[in-house]
Coordinates of C-alpha atoms and ligand atoms in Angstrom, one line a residue:
M1 CA -0.1 -0.1 0.1
K2 CA 1.0 3.5 -0.8
R3 CA 2.0 5.6 2.2
L4 CA 1.7 9.3 2.8
H5 CA 4.6 10.6 5.0
K6 CA 3.3 9.3 8.1
W7 CA 5.6 11.0 10.6
N8 CA 6.2 13.7 8.5
I9 CA 4.3 16.5 10.3
P10 CA 6.4 19.7 11.1
A11 CA 6.1 21.2 14.4
I12 CA 3.9 24.1 13.5
G13 CA 0.5 25.2 14.5
A14 CA -2.8 23.3 14.5
G15 CA -4.1 25.8 12.0
V16 CA -1.3 25.2 9.4
I17 CA -1.8 21.3 9.8
V18 CA -5.8 21.9 9.3
L19 CA -5.3 23.7 5.9
T20 CA -2.3 20.8 5.0
L21 CA -4.9 18.0 6.0
A22 CA -8.1 19.5 4.7
G23 CA -7.1 18.9 0.9
T24 CA -6.0 15.5 1.1
G25 CA -8.5 13.4 2.8
M26 CA -9.1 11.7 -0.3
R27 CA -6.1 11.0 -2.3
S28 CA -6.6 11.2 -6.3
E29 CA -3.8 8.3 -7.2
A30 CA -4.9 5.9 -4.7
A31 CA -8.3 4.7 -4.1
E32 CA -7.6 4.4 -0.1
R33 CA -9.4 7.0 1.9
I34 CA -6.7 8.4 4.6
V35 CA -8.7 8.2 8.2
R36 CA -6.9 10.5 10.6
I37 CA -7.2 9.7 14.5
G38 CA -5.5 12.4 16.6
H39 CA -4.7 11.8 20.5
N40 CA -2.5 13.4 23.1
Q41 CA -0.8 10.4 24.9
S42 CA 2.7 9.2 23.9
T43 CA 3.7 6.1 21.7
D44 CA 3.6 3.5 24.4
H45 CA 0.6 4.8 26.2
P46 CA -2.5 2.3 26.3
T47 CA -4.4 4.7 24.0
N48 CA -2.1 4.6 21.2
I49 CA -1.3 0.7 21.4
A50 CA -5.0 0.1 21.3
L51 CA -5.5 2.7 18.5
T52 CA -2.5 0.9 16.5
A53 CA -4.7 -2.2 16.9
F54 CA -7.9 -0.5 15.5
K55 CA -5.6 0.8 12.5
E56 CA -4.5 -2.9 12.0
Y57 CA -7.3 -4.6 11.8
I58 CA -8.9 -1.9 9.6
E59 CA -6.3 -2.1 7.4
E60 CA -6.5 -5.7 7.4
K61 CA -10.1 -6.3 6.4
L62 CA -10.5 -3.0 4.3
G63 CA -7.0 -1.9 3.6
D64 CA -8.1 -1.3 -0.1
K65 CA -10.1 1.4 0.8
Y66 CA -8.7 2.7 4.1
E67 CA -5.7 3.9 5.5
V68 CA -5.7 4.6 9.2
Q69 CA -3.2 7.1 10.6
V70 CA -2.7 7.4 14.0
Y71 CA -1.2 11.0 15.4
P72 CA -0.2 10.7 19.1
S73 CA 1.0 13.2 21.2
E74 CA -0.7 16.4 20.5
F75 CA 0.8 16.4 16.9
L76 CA -2.5 17.6 16.1
G77 CA -2.9 20.3 19.0
S78 CA -4.3 20.0 22.1
Q79 CA -7.5 18.2 22.7
T80 CA -9.6 21.0 22.2
D81 CA -8.2 21.9 19.0
M82 CA -8.3 18.1 17.9
V83 CA -12.2 18.2 18.5
Q84 CA -12.5 21.2 16.4
L85 CA -10.8 19.6 13.8
T86 CA -12.9 16.4 14.1
Q87 CA -16.0 19.0 14.0
T88 CA -14.9 20.1 10.9
G89 CA -13.7 16.9 9.4
A90 CA -10.1 17.8 9.1
I91 CA -9.7 14.8 10.9
D92 CA -11.8 11.8 11.1
F93 CA -11.4 10.8 14.7
C94 CA -9.8 11.9 17.8
V95 CA -9.7 10.8 21.6
A96 CA -11.0 13.6 23.7
S97 CA -11.3 13.7 27.6
N98 CA -15.0 13.6 28.4
A99 CA -13.9 16.7 30.9
I100 CA -13.3 18.9 27.6
L101 CA -16.4 17.7 25.8
E102 CA -18.4 19.7 28.6
T103 CA -17.6 22.8 26.6
F104 CA -19.2 21.5 23.5
S105 CA -22.2 19.5 25.1
E106 CA -23.3 20.3 28.7
D107 CA -24.8 16.6 28.8
Y108 CA -21.1 15.2 29.1
T109 CA -20.8 17.2 32.3
L110 CA -22.6 14.5 33.8
F111 CA -19.6 12.0 33.8
N112 CA -17.1 15.0 35.1
L113 CA -19.2 15.0 38.7
P114 CA -16.8 14.2 41.3
Y115 CA -17.5 11.0 42.8
L116 CA -20.0 10.4 40.7
F117 CA -19.4 6.3 40.6
S118 CA -18.8 4.3 43.7
S119 CA -16.3 1.7 42.6
G120 CA -14.1 0.8 39.3
E121 CA -16.8 -1.8 38.7
A122 CA -19.7 0.8 39.0
Y123 CA -17.8 2.9 36.4
H124 CA -17.1 0.3 33.9
A125 CA -21.0 -1.0 34.0
S126 CA -22.3 2.6 34.0
M127 CA -20.1 3.6 30.8
D128 CA -20.9 0.0 29.2
D129 CA -24.5 0.6 29.7
P130 CA -25.8 2.2 26.2
E131 CA -29.1 3.5 28.1
I132 CA -26.6 5.7 30.1
T133 CA -24.2 6.8 27.4
G134 CA -26.4 6.6 24.1
P135 CA -28.3 10.0 24.5
I136 CA -25.2 11.7 25.8
F137 CA -23.1 10.2 23.0
E138 CA -25.4 11.5 20.3
S139 CA -25.7 15.0 21.9
T140 CA -23.3 16.6 19.9
Q141 CA -24.6 15.6 16.3
K142 CA -25.8 19.5 15.5
A143 CA -21.9 20.3 16.5
G144 CA -20.7 17.8 13.8
F145 CA -19.5 15.0 15.9
K146 CA -20.6 12.3 17.7
A147 CA -19.0 9.6 20.3
V148 CA -18.2 6.0 19.2
T149 CA -16.8 5.0 22.3
W150 CA -15.4 5.4 25.6
I151 CA -11.7 4.7 26.9
D152 CA -10.9 3.8 30.6
A153 CA -8.8 6.7 32.3
G154 CA -8.5 5.4 35.7
T155 CA -9.2 7.6 38.6
R156 CA -8.1 11.2 39.3
N157 CA -6.0 11.7 42.4
F158 CA -4.5 15.0 43.5
Y159 CA -0.5 14.8 43.2
T160 CA 1.5 17.6 44.7
V161 CA 5.4 18.7 44.4
D162 CA 6.1 19.3 48.1
K163 CA 3.4 18.2 50.7
P164 CA 0.9 15.3 50.7
I165 CA -2.6 16.0 50.6
E166 CA -4.3 14.4 53.8
S167 CA -7.3 16.3 54.0
P168 CA -9.3 19.2 51.8
A169 CA -7.7 21.8 54.4
D170 CA -4.2 20.9 52.6
L171 CA -5.3 22.3 49.5
K172 CA -6.1 25.6 50.8
G173 CA -3.9 28.0 48.7
M174 CA -2.3 25.7 46.4
K175 CA -2.3 26.2 42.7
I176 CA -3.5 23.2 41.1
R177 CA -3.9 22.4 37.5
V178 CA -6.9 21.6 36.3
Q179 CA -8.7 20.6 32.9
Q180 CA -10.5 23.3 31.1
S181 CA -13.9 22.2 32.5
P182 CA -16.2 24.2 34.2
T183 CA -16.9 21.5 36.5
N184 CA -13.3 20.7 37.4
V185 CA -13.0 24.5 38.3
T186 CA -16.0 24.5 40.5
M187 CA -15.0 21.3 42.2
M188 CA -11.3 22.7 43.1
K189 CA -13.0 25.9 44.3
L190 CA -15.2 24.1 46.7
L191 CA -12.2 22.0 47.8
G192 CA -10.3 25.1 48.9
G193 CA -7.4 25.1 46.3
S194 CA -7.3 27.4 43.6
A195 CA -7.8 25.8 40.2
T196 CA -5.5 26.5 37.4
P197 CA -7.0 25.2 34.0
M198 CA -4.6 24.2 31.2
G199 CA -4.2 21.9 28.6
F200 CA -2.5 18.4 29.2
G201 CA 0.9 19.5 27.2
E202 CA 1.4 22.3 29.3
V203 CA 1.5 20.6 32.7
Y204 CA 5.0 19.7 32.8
T205 CA 6.6 22.8 32.5
A206 CA 3.9 24.6 34.6
L207 CA 5.0 22.1 37.4
Q208 CA 8.8 22.4 36.7
S209 CA 8.6 26.1 36.9
K210 CA 6.4 26.5 39.9
I211 CA 3.6 28.0 38.2
I212 CA 1.4 25.4 39.7
D213 CA 2.0 23.5 43.3
G214 CA 0.2 20.0 41.8
A215 CA -2.0 18.6 39.6
E216 CA -4.5 15.9 39.7
N217 CA -5.0 12.9 37.3
N218 CA -4.1 9.1 37.0
E219 CA -1.2 7.3 37.9
V220 CA -0.1 7.2 34.4
A221 CA 0.5 10.7 34.0
L222 CA 3.3 10.8 36.7
T223 CA 5.3 8.2 34.2
A224 CA 4.3 8.5 31.0
N225 CA 4.2 12.4 31.3
G226 CA 7.3 12.7 33.7
H227 CA 4.8 14.7 36.4
G228 CA 6.4 12.3 38.9
D229 CA 9.9 13.7 38.1
V230 CA 8.3 17.1 39.9
C231 CA 5.5 15.6 42.3
K232 CA 6.6 13.5 45.0
Y233 CA 3.3 13.2 46.8
Y234 CA 0.5 11.2 45.1
S235 CA -2.9 11.3 47.2
Y236 CA -5.7 8.6 46.6
D237 CA -8.7 11.0 47.3
M238 CA -10.3 9.3 44.3
H239 CA -12.2 12.6 43.2
Q240 CA -13.2 11.6 39.6
M241 CA -13.3 8.6 37.0
I242 CA -13.5 10.8 34.0
P243 CA -13.4 8.7 30.8
D244 CA -11.9 9.7 27.6
I245 CA -14.2 9.3 24.6
L246 CA -13.2 8.4 21.1
I247 CA -15.3 10.8 18.9
G248 CA -15.8 10.9 15.3
N249 CA -16.4 13.2 12.3
C250 CA -20.4 13.1 11.6
K251 CA -20.4 13.2 8.0
F252 CA -17.8 10.8 7.7
L253 CA -19.6 8.0 9.8
D254 CA -22.7 8.9 8.2
Q255 CA -21.5 8.3 4.7
L256 CA -19.8 5.1 5.3
P257 CA -21.3 1.9 3.9
E258 CA -23.2 -0.3 5.9
E259 CA -21.0 -3.2 5.7
D260 CA -17.8 -0.8 6.2
W261 CA -19.3 0.3 9.6
A262 CA -19.7 -3.0 10.5
V263 CA -15.9 -3.7 10.3
Y264 CA -15.6 -0.4 12.0
Q265 CA -17.3 -1.4 14.9
E266 CA -15.6 -4.6 15.2
G267 CA -12.4 -2.7 15.1
I268 CA -13.3 -0.4 17.7
K269 CA -14.4 -3.4 20.1
I270 CA -10.5 -4.6 19.5
M271 CA -9.4 -1.4 20.3
N272 CA -11.6 -1.6 23.5
Q273 CA -10.1 -4.9 24.8
V274 CA -6.7 -4.1 23.8
Q275 CA -7.4 -0.6 25.8
R276 CA -8.5 -2.4 28.7
T277 CA -5.8 -4.8 29.2
E278 CA -2.9 -2.6 28.2
W279 CA -4.5 0.0 30.9
V280 CA -4.4 -2.3 33.8
K281 CA -0.8 -3.4 33.0
A282 CA 0.1 0.4 32.3
V283 CA -1.5 1.7 36.1
E284 CA 0.5 -1.1 37.7
A285 CA 4.0 -0.4 36.0
A286 CA 3.4 3.5 36.7
K287 CA 3.0 3.0 40.1
E288 CA 5.7 0.8 40.6
K289 CA 8.2 3.0 38.5
A290 CA 6.6 6.1 40.3
A291 CA 7.4 4.7 43.8
K292 CA 10.9 2.6 43.1
E293 CA 12.7 5.0 40.3
M294 CA 10.9 8.3 40.9
G295 CA 10.4 8.3 44.6
V296 CA 7.1 9.2 44.7
K297 CA 5.4 8.3 47.8
F298 CA 1.7 7.2 47.7
N299 CA -0.9 7.9 50.5
Y300 CA -4.6 6.9 51.3
P301 CA -6.2 9.8 52.8
D302 CA -9.5 9.3 54.0
T303 CA -12.0 10.3 51.1
A304 CA -15.2 11.1 52.8
P305 CA -14.4 14.7 53.8
F306 CA -13.4 15.4 50.2
Q307 CA -16.8 13.4 49.0
K308 CA -19.0 15.5 51.3
I309 CA -17.8 19.0 50.1
C310 CA -18.3 18.2 46.6
A311 CA -21.7 16.1 46.9
P312 CA -23.9 19.3 46.4
M313 CA -22.5 19.2 42.6
H314 CA -24.6 16.3 42.0
Q315 CA -27.9 18.0 42.7
A316 CA -27.0 21.4 41.4
L317 CA -26.4 19.3 38.0
I318 CA -29.8 17.8 38.1
S319 CA -31.6 21.0 39.2
Q320 CA -29.8 22.5 36.0
H321 CA -30.4 19.7 33.7
P322 CA -33.6 17.7 34.7
E323 CA -33.2 15.7 31.5
L324 CA -30.0 14.0 32.8
A325 CA -32.2 13.0 35.9
P326 CA -33.0 9.4 34.6
I327 CA -29.6 8.9 33.3
Y328 CA -28.2 9.9 37.0
D329 CA -30.6 7.6 38.3
K330 CA -29.4 4.4 36.1
I331 CA -25.7 5.3 37.6
Q332 CA -27.0 5.0 40.9
V333 CA -28.4 1.6 40.3
H334 CA -24.8 0.3 39.1
N335 CA -23.4 2.1 42.2
M336 CA -25.6 0.2 44.3
E337 CA -24.7 -3.3 42.6
N338 CA -21.2 -2.3 42.4
V339 CA -20.0 -1.1 45.9
A340 CA -16.2 -0.4 46.3
S341 CA -14.8 -3.4 48.7
E342 CA -12.5 -2.3 51.6
S343 CA -9.5 -4.2 49.7
S344 CA -10.1 -2.5 46.4
K345 CA -10.4 1.0 48.4
S346 CA -6.9 0.4 49.8
K347 CA -5.5 -0.4 46.5
G348 CA -6.4 3.2 45.5
G349 CA -9.7 2.2 44.0
K350 CA -8.4 -0.3 41.4
A351 CA -10.5 1.2 38.9
Q352 CA -9.9 -1.0 36.2
Ligands
GCU401 C1 -5.7 11.9 31.3 C2 -6.6 11.6 30.0 C3 -6.6 12.5 28.8 C4 -6.4 13.9 29.7 C5 -5.5 14.1 30.7 C6 -5.5 15.3 31.0 O1 -4.3 11.7 31.0 O2 -6.6 10.4 29.3 O3 -7.6 12.3 27.9 O4 -6.0 15.1 28.5 O5 -5.9 13.1 31.7 O6 -5.2 15.6 32.4 O7 -5.7 16.8 30.3

């Protein structure tokens, strides 16, 4: 198969990339449609490994029609840039944190609520339930994109440069990076810290130059993104399980012949299977590397005081968006059926 120069993307702004990509979606000299997928993780991250499995499957089954190109590491810009590229069809898919999607459709706010899920199992059961995700995944159709699946991104916890977070009081006066989402800013304010929203790619430098005192994320950010080089305290307060979402351009998805869509769906299933296996391995490996090689200390504060402070956010969202109430209630059913065991709590929630 004839290839485009896959990694030959100069380090220039996303705007220039849009122009370059927009004209080349369908190449006249070959039959294959180039399908572009952007994400912000490194090449050895579970997301990239899983998307590579997707690429291989699609090309094995439909290689005469499609060439799938996966662009990692913010090559195509920040997540917000990539969502915009997907909206316009300059690229076909991207992985965006659910937190970012809140600014495109308020329905996504639901999955950003702190302490929404009672355990990792409840999180999986809820996100695997089409009655829960369906209406939300379709809510951005008018904006030109829709979600095709969710991707596990673990549990988000606070990590800081020079003192552990044992209780919400420890956050007072601390500048903590949060994702660019109104929910995360509200959460941080309630917990007493100073919310500093910024893109993922800027966090390492901000930590290093002491613009911020800490951040919050899953364990893999300590190693894959090097945040553990600077932050030596990781506290399992378990405030959010925010999924990543694979979104696709509506025009591209809608014009796929039915038989091709069936192959794409199978490819997405394979991608999910690979991601889930790789994710469990990646979290374990990150904890080990962070503790042994980077000198990060893991601590397990009582999560109840954090949860109590954030609790009013649930009612506030439902009052503002009563249409989300039936979905919220369905999540509560999964929560009751999947209460966290004490042993999983002591392992940091074991959200996998
Ligand atoms: C996780 C998540 C990313 C997100 C990042 C962030 O790594 O998987 O999608 O961009 O957190 O904190 O911005």
